[in-house]
Amino acid sequence: MESERGASGAPRSADLPARGAGGDDPGGGVPFPGSGSGSSPLLPTDVLSLDEDEDDLEVFSKDASLMDMNSFSPVMPTSPLSMINQIKFEDEPDLKDLFITVDEPESHVTTIETFITYRIITKTSRGEFDSSEFEVRRRYQDFLWLKGKLEESHPTLIIPPLPEKFIVKGMVERFNDDFIETRRKALHKFLNRIADHPTLTFNEDFKVFLTAEAWDLSSHKKQGPGLLSRMGQTVKAVASSMRGVKNRPEEFMEMNNFIEIFSQKINLIDKISQRIYKEEREYFDEMKEYGPIHILWSASEEDLVDILKGIASCIDKCRKATERRMSGLSEALLPVVHEYVLYSEMLMGVMKRRDQIQAELDSKIEALTSKKGDPHLLTEEIGRLEDKVECANNALKADWERWKQNMQNDIKSAFTDMAEENIHYYEQCLATWESFLTSQTELHLEEDSEDKL
C-alpha cells in the first residue's frame, strides 16, 4: 500500500498534496511497476523511444523572464494573492487551497496518430481562479510543454521531474494498461509537486494548464517565442556555457559536488533495486510451480501425503507473502528511488542554467575590461546581469534547502517502509514454517506413543 506522507509535492490523499515531509501518494509515482494486477512486470534498464507527440521543442530562453524578480524568488510568487497565500502556508501548513487529481486515462485514435489523454480535476478556493472547480483533459505532450514553460520562467528553481518519454522493452504494447497506470500516477505526482511549490504553484502557465479548454491551451502555446527564436536562444545559451564560469561561488561548487555524488549513488541504488526486484520476480514465478509439484508427488506416495501437502501449503503461503512484498517494493521503494534519479538529472540542468546566466555576465565584464564595446552600454548591461545572477542565486539557494529536506524525508520514509515490509515478510514465512515443524513434531510423538502401546 502506498504511504500518504505529507511532502512538498507528495499528496496526503488522492486529491491533494500536502506541504511538508516527503513520501509517496495514492496517485503519484514514477515509471515503475504498478499495482493494477498485483504483480506487475519489472521495468528493466533497456528502453525504447516512446511517444509520437514530440512536437514541442524544450529549450531554455535566457531572456524569458530573468528580469522579473518573482521568477527567481521562491518567497515571491507572482499571484495577486501570493503574499496572502504565502502567509497562510507558513502560519497554517495544513491549510490547502488547491486540489488536483489525475485520473481516467482515455485512448484516442485518429487517422494520424493514437494517443492517451488524462482527466485533470482541479478544486480551489483561490481568488485568481474564476471558478472553484475545473475539469480538462491533457496528453503527455501538454505536460512536456508545462515543464518547459516552468523551466523557462524559473530557470534556477528545481522543477519536479516528469516520467521519461520511454517504453520498456518486453512490454506487450505501448498502451499497455500497467504502463498507462504508472504514467498516470507519475503525472499526478508531477502536478501535485508543482502545486505544493511556494512559487511554481502561482505560475500563470500552470494555471492555464489546469483550467483552459483544449483549443484555448493550443492558442496559449502559440503565444510563446517561435521555433527559430527559441533555437537562437538555445544556441546563445550553449555558447555562453561553453565559455565556462570563471568564478563560481564556493557554495555552488559544494552544491555541484553534492549533486554529482548524489547522482552516482542514487543511480546505483536504483539499478541494484531493479535487479533485486527482477530476481524476486523470478523467485516468485518459480514458487508458483514449486508448490503444485509436491501435490502431484503426494498422489503416488501414500506414506508421504501429509508431509508433501504440508510443504506445498507452506510454499503457497510464502509465495503470497512474496507477492505482497513485491507489491510493496514496486509501489513504495522503487518509485521514490527512481524519482530522485530523475531529480538528479533535473538538478544538473538547474546548475547549468545558473552557470549560463553567470557566464553571460562574465563575458560582458571581460568585454568591458578589454574595451571591446561601448563602455556606457556595457556598464548598463553588466548592472542588469548582476541583478539576474543575484536573483538566480537566491532562488536556487532557497529551493535547494527545501529540496534537500524533502529528499531526506522521502528517502527515510521509503527505506523505513522497506525495513518494515521485510520484517513482516520474514515473520510471516518464519511463522509458516515453524507451524509446519510443530505439527510434524506432534505427529511424530503421537506415532511413537502408538508404537509403544
Short mmCIF file of C-alpha atoms in Angstrom, two decimals, residues 61-268:
data_model
loop_
_atom_site.label_atom_id
_atom_site.label_comp_id
_atom_site.label_asym_id
_atom_site.label_seq_id
_atom_site.Cartn_x
_atom_site.Cartn_y
_atom_site.Cartn_z
CA SER A 61 15.15 31.05 -23.00
CA LYS A 62 17.64 33.22 -21.17
CA ASP A 63 15.62 36.30 -22.00
CA ALA A 64 12.24 34.87 -20.99
CA SER A 65 11.67 36.45 -17.61
CA LEU A 66 15.03 36.76 -15.93
CA MET A 67 14.41 40.40 -15.19
CA ASP A 68 11.37 39.52 -13.16
CA MET A 69 12.43 39.22 -9.55
CA ASN A 70 9.44 36.99 -8.88
CA SER A 71 10.73 34.45 -11.40
CA PHE A 72 13.66 33.67 -9.15
CA SER A 73 12.45 34.15 -5.62
CA PRO A 74 10.57 31.20 -4.08
CA VAL A 75 9.17 33.55 -1.47
CA MET A 76 7.71 35.99 -4.00
CA PRO A 77 5.01 34.16 -6.02
CA THR A 78 3.51 36.04 -8.97
CA SER A 79 -0.12 35.63 -7.99
CA PRO A 80 -2.02 38.73 -6.80
CA LEU A 81 -2.84 36.76 -3.67
CA SER A 82 0.67 35.35 -3.40
CA MET A 83 1.63 37.10 -0.16
CA ILE A 84 -1.65 36.16 1.48
CA ASN A 85 -1.25 32.54 0.48
CA GLN A 86 2.40 32.53 1.48
CA ILE A 87 1.47 33.71 4.99
CA LYS A 88 -1.23 31.07 5.17
CA PHE A 89 1.24 28.35 4.23
CA GLU A 90 3.76 29.49 6.80
CA ASP A 91 1.33 30.00 9.66
CA GLU A 92 -1.08 27.19 8.83
CA PRO A 93 0.84 24.46 6.98
CA ASP A 94 -2.20 22.18 6.88
CA LEU A 95 -4.42 24.73 5.15
CA LYS A 96 -4.82 23.78 1.48
CA ASP A 97 -6.40 25.74 -1.33
CA LEU A 98 -5.51 23.70 -4.44
CA PHE A 99 -6.64 20.11 -5.00
CA ILE A 100 -5.50 18.28 -8.17
CA THR A 101 -6.35 14.76 -9.32
CA VAL A 102 -5.18 12.98 -12.47
CA ASP A 103 -7.33 10.00 -13.46
CA GLU A 104 -9.39 8.27 -16.18
CA PRO A 105 -6.81 7.73 -18.94
CA GLU A 106 -8.54 7.55 -22.31
CA SER A 107 -7.23 6.31 -25.65
CA HIS A 108 -7.79 8.42 -28.78
CA VAL A 109 -7.38 7.01 -32.28
CA THR A 110 -7.21 9.28 -35.31
CA THR A 111 -6.13 8.75 -38.90
CA ILE A 112 -2.80 10.31 -38.00
CA GLU A 113 -1.98 9.04 -34.52
CA THR A 114 -3.05 7.21 -31.40
CA PHE A 115 -2.54 8.86 -28.02
CA ILE A 116 -3.72 8.86 -24.41
CA THR A 117 -5.32 11.76 -22.57
CA TYR A 118 -5.80 12.04 -18.82
CA ARG A 119 -8.57 13.78 -16.95
CA ILE A 120 -7.37 16.52 -14.60
CA ILE A 121 -9.75 17.77 -11.93
CA THR A 122 -8.79 20.92 -10.04
CA LYS A 123 -10.63 22.27 -7.00
CA THR A 124 -9.52 25.54 -5.47
CA SER A 125 -10.55 28.44 -3.28
CA ARG A 126 -8.00 30.86 -4.71
CA GLY A 127 -9.36 34.21 -5.80
CA GLU A 128 -7.34 34.38 -9.02
CA PHE A 129 -9.30 31.43 -10.43
CA ASP A 130 -12.66 32.36 -11.97
CA SER A 131 -14.27 29.13 -10.75
CA SER A 132 -13.85 26.75 -7.84
CA GLU A 133 -13.63 23.59 -9.96
CA PHE A 134 -12.18 22.73 -13.37
CA GLU A 135 -12.05 19.58 -15.45
CA VAL A 136 -9.82 19.28 -18.50
CA ARG A 137 -8.12 16.53 -20.48
CA ARG A 138 -4.41 16.62 -21.26
CA ARG A 139 -1.99 14.42 -23.18
CA TYR A 140 1.64 13.78 -22.37
CA GLN A 141 2.96 16.45 -24.72
CA ASP A 142 0.91 19.04 -22.79
CA PHE A 143 2.78 18.06 -19.63
CA LEU A 144 6.07 18.43 -21.52
CA TRP A 145 5.01 21.91 -22.59
CA LEU A 146 4.23 22.88 -18.99
CA LYS A 147 7.58 21.57 -17.76
CA GLY A 148 9.38 23.55 -20.47
CA LYS A 149 7.50 26.75 -19.61
CA LEU A 150 8.30 26.37 -15.92
CA GLU A 151 12.00 25.93 -16.67
CA GLU A 152 11.87 28.91 -18.98
CA SER A 153 10.17 31.16 -16.41
CA HIS A 154 12.07 29.88 -13.37
CA PRO A 155 15.47 28.68 -14.67
CA THR A 156 17.05 28.16 -11.25
CA LEU A 157 14.12 26.65 -9.40
CA ILE A 158 14.04 22.86 -9.08
CA ILE A 159 11.18 21.75 -11.33
CA PRO A 160 9.68 18.34 -10.44
CA PRO A 161 10.59 15.63 -12.96
CA LEU A 162 8.19 14.10 -15.46
CA PRO A 163 8.20 10.35 -16.14
CA GLU A 164 10.53 9.51 -19.01
CA LYS A 165 9.22 9.52 -22.54
CA PHE A 166 10.12 5.87 -22.99
CA ILE A 167 8.59 2.44 -23.18
CA VAL A 168 10.21 -0.66 -21.77
CA LYS A 169 11.42 -3.48 -23.96
CA GLY A 170 9.35 -6.58 -23.44
CA MET A 171 6.09 -4.85 -22.61
CA VAL A 172 3.16 -6.16 -24.62
CA GLU A 173 2.39 -2.87 -26.29
CA ARG A 174 2.90 0.81 -25.97
CA PHE A 175 -0.50 1.40 -24.42
CA ASN A 176 -0.25 -1.50 -22.00
CA ASP A 177 -2.58 -0.97 -19.01
CA ASP A 178 0.24 -1.23 -16.48
CA PHE A 179 2.31 1.34 -18.33
CA ILE A 180 -0.62 3.76 -18.61
CA GLU A 181 -1.37 3.40 -14.90
CA THR A 182 2.21 4.02 -13.81
CA ARG A 183 2.38 7.05 -16.08
CA ARG A 184 -0.92 8.35 -14.66
CA LYS A 185 0.49 8.11 -11.14
CA ALA A 186 3.66 9.90 -12.20
CA LEU A 187 1.74 12.71 -13.88
CA HIS A 188 -0.44 13.04 -10.78
CA LYS A 189 2.65 13.41 -8.62
CA PHE A 190 4.23 15.88 -11.06
CA LEU A 191 1.26 18.26 -10.85
CA ASN A 192 0.99 17.94 -7.09
CA ARG A 193 4.69 18.63 -6.64
CA ILE A 194 4.16 21.86 -8.58
CA ALA A 195 1.01 22.69 -6.62
CA ASP A 196 2.97 22.34 -3.38
CA HIS A 197 5.85 24.55 -4.51
CA PRO A 198 5.64 28.04 -2.96
CA THR A 199 6.47 29.75 -6.28
CA LEU A 200 5.60 27.35 -9.09
CA THR A 201 2.05 26.95 -7.77
CA PHE A 202 1.33 30.56 -8.80
CA ASN A 203 2.85 30.29 -12.28
CA GLU A 204 0.44 31.59 -14.93
CA ASP A 205 1.18 28.75 -17.38
CA PHE A 206 0.38 26.25 -14.63
CA LYS A 207 -2.97 27.94 -14.10
CA VAL A 208 -3.70 27.86 -17.84
CA PHE A 209 -2.72 24.19 -17.97
CA LEU A 210 -5.21 23.36 -15.20
CA THR A 211 -8.11 25.44 -16.47
CA ALA A 212 -8.00 26.11 -20.23
CA GLU A 213 -10.09 24.22 -22.76
CA ALA A 214 -8.08 22.28 -25.35
CA TRP A 215 -8.46 24.91 -28.06
CA ASP A 216 -7.56 27.69 -25.61
CA LEU A 217 -4.45 25.82 -24.47
CA SER A 218 -3.35 25.37 -28.09
CA SER A 219 -3.81 29.10 -28.65
CA HIS A 220 -1.82 29.89 -25.49
CA LYS A 221 1.04 27.65 -26.64
CA LYS A 222 1.34 29.61 -29.90
CA GLN A 223 1.87 32.85 -27.98
CA GLY A 224 5.38 31.80 -26.96
CA PRO A 225 8.55 32.55 -28.95
CA GLY A 226 8.73 30.96 -32.40
CA LEU A 227 10.85 27.95 -33.23
CA LEU A 228 13.67 29.92 -34.87
CA SER A 229 13.74 32.37 -31.96
CA ARG A 230 13.91 29.57 -29.41
CA MET A 231 16.66 27.82 -31.39
CA GLY A 232 18.62 31.07 -31.46
CA GLN A 233 18.23 31.48 -27.71
CA THR A 234 19.37 27.89 -27.19
CA VAL A 235 22.47 28.39 -29.34
CA LYS A 236 23.24 31.57 -27.40
CA ALA A 237 22.84 29.76 -24.08
CA VAL A 238 25.07 26.89 -25.21
CA ALA A 239 27.70 29.34 -26.42
CA SER A 240 27.69 31.04 -23.02
CA SER A 241 28.04 27.75 -21.19
CA MET A 242 30.90 26.66 -23.45
CA ARG A 243 32.91 29.65 -22.24
CA GLY A 244 32.65 28.27 -18.74
CA VAL A 245 32.33 30.05 -15.43
CA LYS A 246 35.49 31.61 -14.06
CA ASN A 247 34.35 32.46 -10.55
CA ARG A 248 31.59 30.14 -9.47
CA PRO A 249 30.82 30.87 -5.79
CA GLU A 250 32.09 28.28 -3.32
CA GLU A 251 28.58 27.38 -2.14
CA PHE A 252 27.61 26.43 -5.69
CA MET A 253 30.82 24.44 -6.08
CA GLU A 254 29.78 22.46 -2.99
CA MET A 255 26.26 22.14 -4.36
CA ASN A 256 27.57 20.81 -7.67
CA ASN A 257 29.82 18.28 -5.89
CA PHE A 258 26.85 17.11 -3.82
CA ILE A 259 24.75 16.63 -6.96
CA GLU A 260 27.47 14.59 -8.68
CA ILE A 261 27.90 12.27 -5.69
CA PHE A 262 24.15 12.03 -5.10
CA SER A 263 23.57 11.19 -8.76
CA GLN A 264 26.14 8.38 -8.70
CA LYS A 265 24.77 6.83 -5.51
CA ILE A 266 21.06 7.11 -6.31
CA ASN A 267 21.60 5.72 -9.82
CA LEU A 268 23.47 2.75 -8.38
#
